Amino acid sequence: MMTKNQINEREQLEMLTIEQLVPQNHLVRKLDAAIDFSFIYPLVEDLYSTIGRPSIDPVVLIKMTFIQYTFGIRSMRQTIKEIETNVAYRWFLGFGFHTEVPHFSTFGKNYVRRFADTDLFEQIFYKVLNEVTNRGLLSPDHVFIDSTHVKASANKRKFEKKVVRKETRAYEKRLQEELNLDREKNGKKPFPPEKFETEEYKEIKESTTDPESGYYVKDERTKQFAYSFHAATDEKGFVLANIVTPGNVHDSNMLEPLVQKIIDQVGRPIV
């Protein structure tokens, strides 16, 4: 038998809290239990003035970023819209039913004025990674490195041609060092630096919209300005280090910087 809901309970007054509405097994509860976000305060203390109007809690701003990336929300603007109506997100931020959510422009201004030119997010990343390590979940002995391209928001037809010096790849530098070591062992003089320091140049396309991106050519159909996201993971898939470069930077140039980052922050890998 078909039943119709004859009662509209939208206006019914209930005595409850957000705490009661968030399921015990919800991911935000697990995040809140696993990470003590108070470590953020000393990291950002020097970025705030001791006078003036009270700011938005920096932990709230960082947690909003966690919400965006954990739940795969496409933009911060959309994240803020989701927070307005999602009780689990409000609970995670420590908000009540009627707490006003920061406007998108407020988040943007805080990011540009305080966080954009700092390594704050990298410090947070390694703090979380240390927590993972302390819980015995990390396996940094074996490292896997790969990269992917992310399309830049730039028209591929708007560019300037420039001539730049060619970068020597990492393996070429090691080869030069090995050649000189071998010569020294055999009683020969090492090659002078100028033997290797040949000036090679190449012509590149530089975007007039986003000069920090690089012109990436995959095939005849895929030509675009892009960024390369170079990442190193352990055997379980945990990201250990990452570097973002213009899309025309070769993977081999980033191998040593990535490994050095892992050594500095996590420990020396075996492979």
Short mmCIF file of C-alpha atoms in Angstrom, two decimals:
data_model
loop_
_atom_site.label_atom_id
_atom_site.label_comp_id
_atom_site.label_asym_id
_atom_site.label_seq_id
_atom_site.Cartn_x
_atom_site.Cartn_y
_atom_site.Cartn_z
CA MET A 1 0.00 0.00 0.00
CA MET A 2 1.36 3.39 -0.99
CA THR A 3 1.79 5.76 1.91
CA LYS A 4 1.84 9.52 1.68
CA ASN A 5 3.53 11.62 4.31
CA GLN A 6 0.70 13.82 5.48
CA ILE A 7 2.69 15.50 8.21
CA ASN A 8 5.24 18.24 7.53
CA GLU A 9 7.74 18.16 10.40
CA ARG A 10 10.16 20.73 9.01
CA GLU A 11 9.16 23.32 11.58
CA GLN A 12 9.09 20.89 14.50
CA LEU A 13 11.24 22.06 17.40
CA GLU A 14 13.78 19.51 18.63
CA MET A 15 16.12 19.64 21.62
CA LEU A 16 19.38 18.18 20.30
CA THR A 17 23.00 19.03 19.52
CA ILE A 18 25.27 18.58 16.52
CA GLU A 19 27.14 16.00 18.60
CA GLN A 20 24.05 13.78 18.51
CA LEU A 21 23.67 14.06 14.73
CA VAL A 22 27.18 12.98 13.68
CA PRO A 23 27.51 9.16 13.49
CA GLN A 24 30.20 7.66 15.71
CA ASN A 25 31.90 6.00 12.74
CA HIS A 26 32.01 9.14 10.57
CA LEU A 27 35.43 9.97 9.11
CA VAL A 28 35.50 13.43 10.72
CA ARG A 29 35.41 11.78 14.14
CA LYS A 30 38.35 9.57 13.19
CA LEU A 31 40.32 12.59 11.96
CA ASP A 32 39.54 14.52 15.12
CA ALA A 33 40.65 11.61 17.30
CA ALA A 34 43.85 10.96 15.34
CA ILE A 35 45.16 14.53 14.97
CA ASP A 36 45.57 17.16 17.67
CA PHE A 37 45.37 20.29 15.53
CA SER A 38 46.63 22.56 18.32
CA PHE A 39 50.16 22.09 16.93
CA ILE A 40 49.18 24.64 14.26
CA TYR A 41 49.08 27.59 16.69
CA PRO A 42 52.85 27.85 17.30
CA LEU A 43 53.49 27.39 13.56
CA VAL A 44 51.43 30.46 12.65
CA GLU A 45 51.97 32.63 15.73
CA ASP A 46 54.50 34.90 13.98
CA LEU A 47 52.09 35.45 11.06
CA TYR A 48 49.54 37.25 13.24
CA SER A 49 49.67 40.69 14.85
CA THR A 50 49.31 41.13 18.60
CA ILE A 51 46.94 44.08 18.06
CA GLY A 52 43.88 44.73 15.91
CA ARG A 53 40.63 42.85 15.39
CA PRO A 54 40.40 39.18 16.40
CA SER A 55 41.10 36.88 13.47
CA ILE A 56 39.42 33.69 12.36
CA ASP A 57 40.91 30.77 14.25
CA PRO A 58 43.80 29.51 12.07
CA VAL A 59 42.94 25.91 13.00
CA VAL A 60 39.49 26.45 11.45
CA LEU A 61 41.11 27.66 8.21
CA ILE A 62 43.42 24.63 8.06
CA LYS A 63 40.59 22.22 8.93
CA MET A 64 38.56 23.67 6.06
CA THR A 65 41.42 22.68 3.75
CA PHE A 66 41.40 19.19 5.28
CA ILE A 67 37.68 18.91 4.54
CA GLN A 68 38.17 19.97 0.93
CA TYR A 69 40.87 17.43 0.11
CA THR A 70 39.67 14.57 2.31
CA PHE A 71 36.20 14.58 0.79
CA GLY A 72 37.26 15.51 -2.75
CA ILE A 73 35.45 18.83 -3.00
CA ARG A 74 36.53 20.63 -6.16
CA SER A 75 37.13 24.13 -4.75
CA MET A 76 37.28 26.08 -1.51
CA ARG A 77 34.25 28.11 -2.60
CA GLN A 78 32.25 24.87 -2.89
CA THR A 79 33.73 23.59 0.39
CA ILE A 80 32.35 26.60 2.24
CA LYS A 81 28.91 26.02 0.71
CA GLU A 82 29.06 22.40 1.87
CA ILE A 83 30.07 23.41 5.40
CA GLU A 84 27.01 25.66 5.65
CA THR A 85 24.64 22.67 5.41
CA ASN A 86 26.72 19.65 6.46
CA VAL A 87 26.50 18.99 10.21
CA ALA A 88 29.49 16.61 10.18
CA TYR A 89 31.72 19.32 8.73
CA ARG A 90 30.38 21.84 11.26
CA TRP A 91 31.14 19.38 14.06
CA PHE A 92 34.71 18.93 12.79
CA LEU A 93 35.24 22.71 12.83
CA GLY A 94 33.75 23.04 16.31
CA PHE A 95 30.79 25.03 14.96
CA GLY A 96 27.23 25.03 16.22
CA PHE A 97 24.03 25.17 14.19
CA HIS A 98 24.09 28.95 13.95
CA THR A 99 27.85 29.61 13.78
CA GLU A 100 28.57 31.80 10.77
CA VAL A 101 30.85 30.11 8.24
CA PRO A 102 33.73 32.33 7.01
CA HIS A 103 33.10 33.85 3.60
CA PHE A 104 35.17 32.53 0.70
CA SER A 105 36.89 35.92 0.28
CA THR A 106 37.91 35.83 3.95
CA PHE A 107 39.64 32.50 3.46
CA GLY A 108 41.31 33.78 0.28
CA LYS A 109 42.62 36.94 1.95
CA ASN A 110 44.01 34.96 4.89
CA TYR A 111 45.77 32.56 2.55
CA VAL A 112 47.30 35.30 0.37
CA ARG A 113 48.31 37.62 3.22
CA ARG A 114 49.54 35.04 5.72
CA PHE A 115 50.17 31.60 4.29
CA ALA A 116 50.99 31.93 0.56
CA ASP A 117 54.72 32.67 0.92
CA THR A 118 55.36 30.24 3.78
CA ASP A 119 56.00 26.52 4.04
CA LEU A 120 53.12 26.15 6.52
CA PHE A 121 51.31 23.44 4.59
CA GLU A 122 54.53 21.47 4.14
CA GLN A 123 55.16 21.66 7.89
CA ILE A 124 51.63 20.38 8.51
CA PHE A 125 52.16 17.60 5.97
CA TYR A 126 55.29 16.35 7.74
CA LYS A 127 53.68 16.69 11.16
CA VAL A 128 50.90 14.35 10.01
CA LEU A 129 53.49 12.07 8.38
CA ASN A 130 55.36 11.86 11.69
CA GLU A 131 52.12 10.77 13.37
CA VAL A 132 51.77 8.03 10.75
CA THR A 133 55.39 6.98 11.39
CA ASN A 134 54.90 6.91 15.17
CA ARG A 135 51.93 4.58 14.73
CA GLY A 136 54.07 2.16 12.74
CA LEU A 137 52.14 2.59 9.51
CA LEU A 138 54.99 3.88 7.36
CA SER A 139 57.44 1.70 5.38
CA PRO A 140 60.05 4.15 4.05
CA ASP A 141 62.72 1.54 3.27
CA HIS A 142 61.47 1.15 -0.29
CA VAL A 143 60.51 4.27 -2.22
CA PHE A 144 58.54 4.62 -5.44
CA ILE A 145 58.73 7.83 -7.47
CA ASP A 146 56.46 9.04 -10.25
CA SER A 147 54.99 12.24 -11.61
CA THR A 148 51.80 13.44 -13.21
CA HIS A 149 50.89 16.54 -15.16
CA VAL A 150 48.25 19.01 -14.06
CA LYS A 151 46.90 21.36 -16.70
CA ALA A 152 47.53 25.03 -15.95
CA SER A 153 44.77 27.58 -16.27
CA ALA A 154 46.46 29.16 -19.28
CA ASN A 155 45.63 29.43 -22.97
CA LYS A 156 48.19 27.37 -24.93
CA ARG A 157 48.09 29.92 -27.75
CA LYS A 158 49.17 32.84 -25.58
CA PHE A 159 52.92 32.62 -25.13
CA GLU A 160 56.29 34.20 -25.78
CA LYS A 161 59.29 32.34 -27.16
CA LYS A 162 62.42 32.53 -25.02
CA VAL A 163 65.91 31.08 -25.22
CA VAL A 164 67.11 29.55 -21.94
CA ARG A 165 70.10 27.53 -20.81
CA LYS A 166 69.62 23.76 -20.87
CA GLU A 167 69.70 22.11 -17.45
CA THR A 168 72.14 19.28 -16.89
CA ARG A 169 70.28 16.18 -15.80
CA ALA A 170 71.14 14.59 -12.49
CA TYR A 171 72.61 11.41 -13.99
CA GLU A 172 74.90 13.50 -16.21
CA LYS A 173 76.32 15.26 -13.15
CA ARG A 174 76.96 11.91 -11.44
CA LEU A 175 78.63 10.60 -14.59
CA GLN A 176 80.97 13.59 -14.61
CA GLU A 177 81.91 12.94 -10.97
CA GLU A 178 82.50 9.23 -11.63
CA LEU A 179 84.72 9.97 -14.62
CA ASN A 180 86.93 12.23 -12.54
CA LEU A 181 87.12 9.72 -9.67
CA ASP A 182 88.16 7.01 -12.10
CA ARG A 183 90.84 9.24 -13.61
CA GLU A 184 92.24 10.07 -10.16
CA LYS A 185 92.41 6.37 -9.22
CA ASN A 186 94.39 5.72 -12.37
CA GLY A 187 96.82 8.53 -11.68
CA LYS A 188 95.34 10.89 -14.20
CA LYS A 189 94.33 14.48 -13.69
CA PRO A 190 90.58 15.06 -13.38
CA PHE A 191 88.91 16.89 -16.19
CA PRO A 192 88.63 20.63 -15.50
CA PRO A 193 85.09 21.94 -14.82
CA GLU A 194 85.01 23.74 -18.16
CA LYS A 195 85.32 20.34 -19.87
CA PHE A 196 81.75 19.64 -18.82
CA GLU A 197 80.37 23.13 -18.57
CA THR A 198 79.35 23.51 -22.18
CA GLU A 199 76.74 26.17 -22.68
CA GLU A 200 73.72 24.55 -24.32
CA TYR A 201 70.58 26.52 -25.01
CA LYS A 202 67.07 25.71 -26.09
CA GLU A 203 64.01 27.66 -27.15
CA ILE A 204 60.93 27.36 -24.95
CA LYS A 205 57.39 28.70 -24.94
CA GLU A 206 56.54 30.77 -21.86
CA SER A 207 52.90 31.42 -21.05
CA THR A 208 51.96 35.09 -20.81
CA THR A 209 49.07 34.09 -18.53
CA ASP A 210 50.95 31.80 -16.15
CA PRO A 211 54.74 32.15 -16.62
CA GLU A 212 55.47 29.63 -13.84
CA SER A 213 53.90 26.78 -15.82
CA GLY A 214 55.78 24.88 -18.53
CA TYR A 215 54.82 23.91 -22.07
CA TYR A 216 54.20 20.17 -22.07
CA VAL A 217 54.02 18.03 -25.21
CA LYS A 218 52.80 14.46 -24.78
CA ASP A 219 51.80 13.80 -28.36
CA GLU A 220 50.40 15.69 -31.34
CA ARG A 221 47.03 16.05 -29.64
CA THR A 222 48.24 16.85 -26.14
CA LYS A 223 50.07 20.16 -26.06
CA GLN A 224 49.39 22.44 -23.12
CA PHE A 225 50.84 24.58 -20.37
CA ALA A 226 51.01 22.45 -17.26
CA TYR A 227 52.68 21.71 -13.95
CA SER A 228 54.43 18.46 -13.01
CA PHE A 229 53.58 16.97 -9.63
CA HIS A 230 56.51 14.76 -8.62
CA ALA A 231 55.76 12.45 -5.69
CA ALA A 232 57.57 9.74 -3.74
CA THR A 233 55.62 7.09 -1.82
CA ASP A 234 56.39 4.12 0.38
CA GLU A 235 55.26 0.60 -0.53
CA LYS A 236 51.88 1.19 1.14
CA GLY A 237 51.17 4.29 -0.92
CA PHE A 238 51.82 6.94 1.74
CA VAL A 239 53.27 10.09 0.16
CA LEU A 240 56.70 10.80 1.64
CA ALA A 241 57.68 13.89 -0.36
CA ASN A 242 56.51 15.93 -3.30
CA ILE A 243 57.78 18.73 -5.51
CA VAL A 244 55.80 20.81 -8.01
CA THR A 245 57.65 22.07 -11.08
CA PRO A 246 56.79 23.53 -14.48
CA GLY A 247 55.43 20.85 -16.79
CA ASN A 248 58.53 20.81 -19.00
CA VAL A 249 60.92 19.75 -16.21
CA HIS A 250 62.13 16.18 -16.74
CA ASP A 251 61.52 13.58 -14.01
CA SER A 252 65.22 12.73 -13.74
CA ASN A 253 66.00 16.25 -12.50
CA MET A 254 63.74 15.75 -9.49
CA LEU A 255 64.99 12.33 -8.34
CA GLU A 256 67.76 13.58 -6.08
CA PRO A 257 65.77 16.49 -4.54
CA LEU A 258 62.91 14.09 -3.71
CA VAL A 259 65.22 11.52 -2.13
CA GLN A 260 66.97 14.26 -0.15
CA LYS A 261 63.61 15.45 1.18
CA ILE A 262 62.83 11.92 2.35
CA ILE A 263 66.24 11.62 4.05
CA ASP A 264 65.75 14.97 5.82
CA GLN A 265 62.21 14.30 7.04
CA VAL A 266 61.74 10.54 7.29
CA GLY A 267 65.04 8.68 7.00
CA ARG A 268 67.31 7.14 4.40
CA PRO A 269 65.52 4.61 2.17
CA ILE A 270 67.17 1.33 1.16
CA VAL A 271 65.81 1.33 -2.39
#
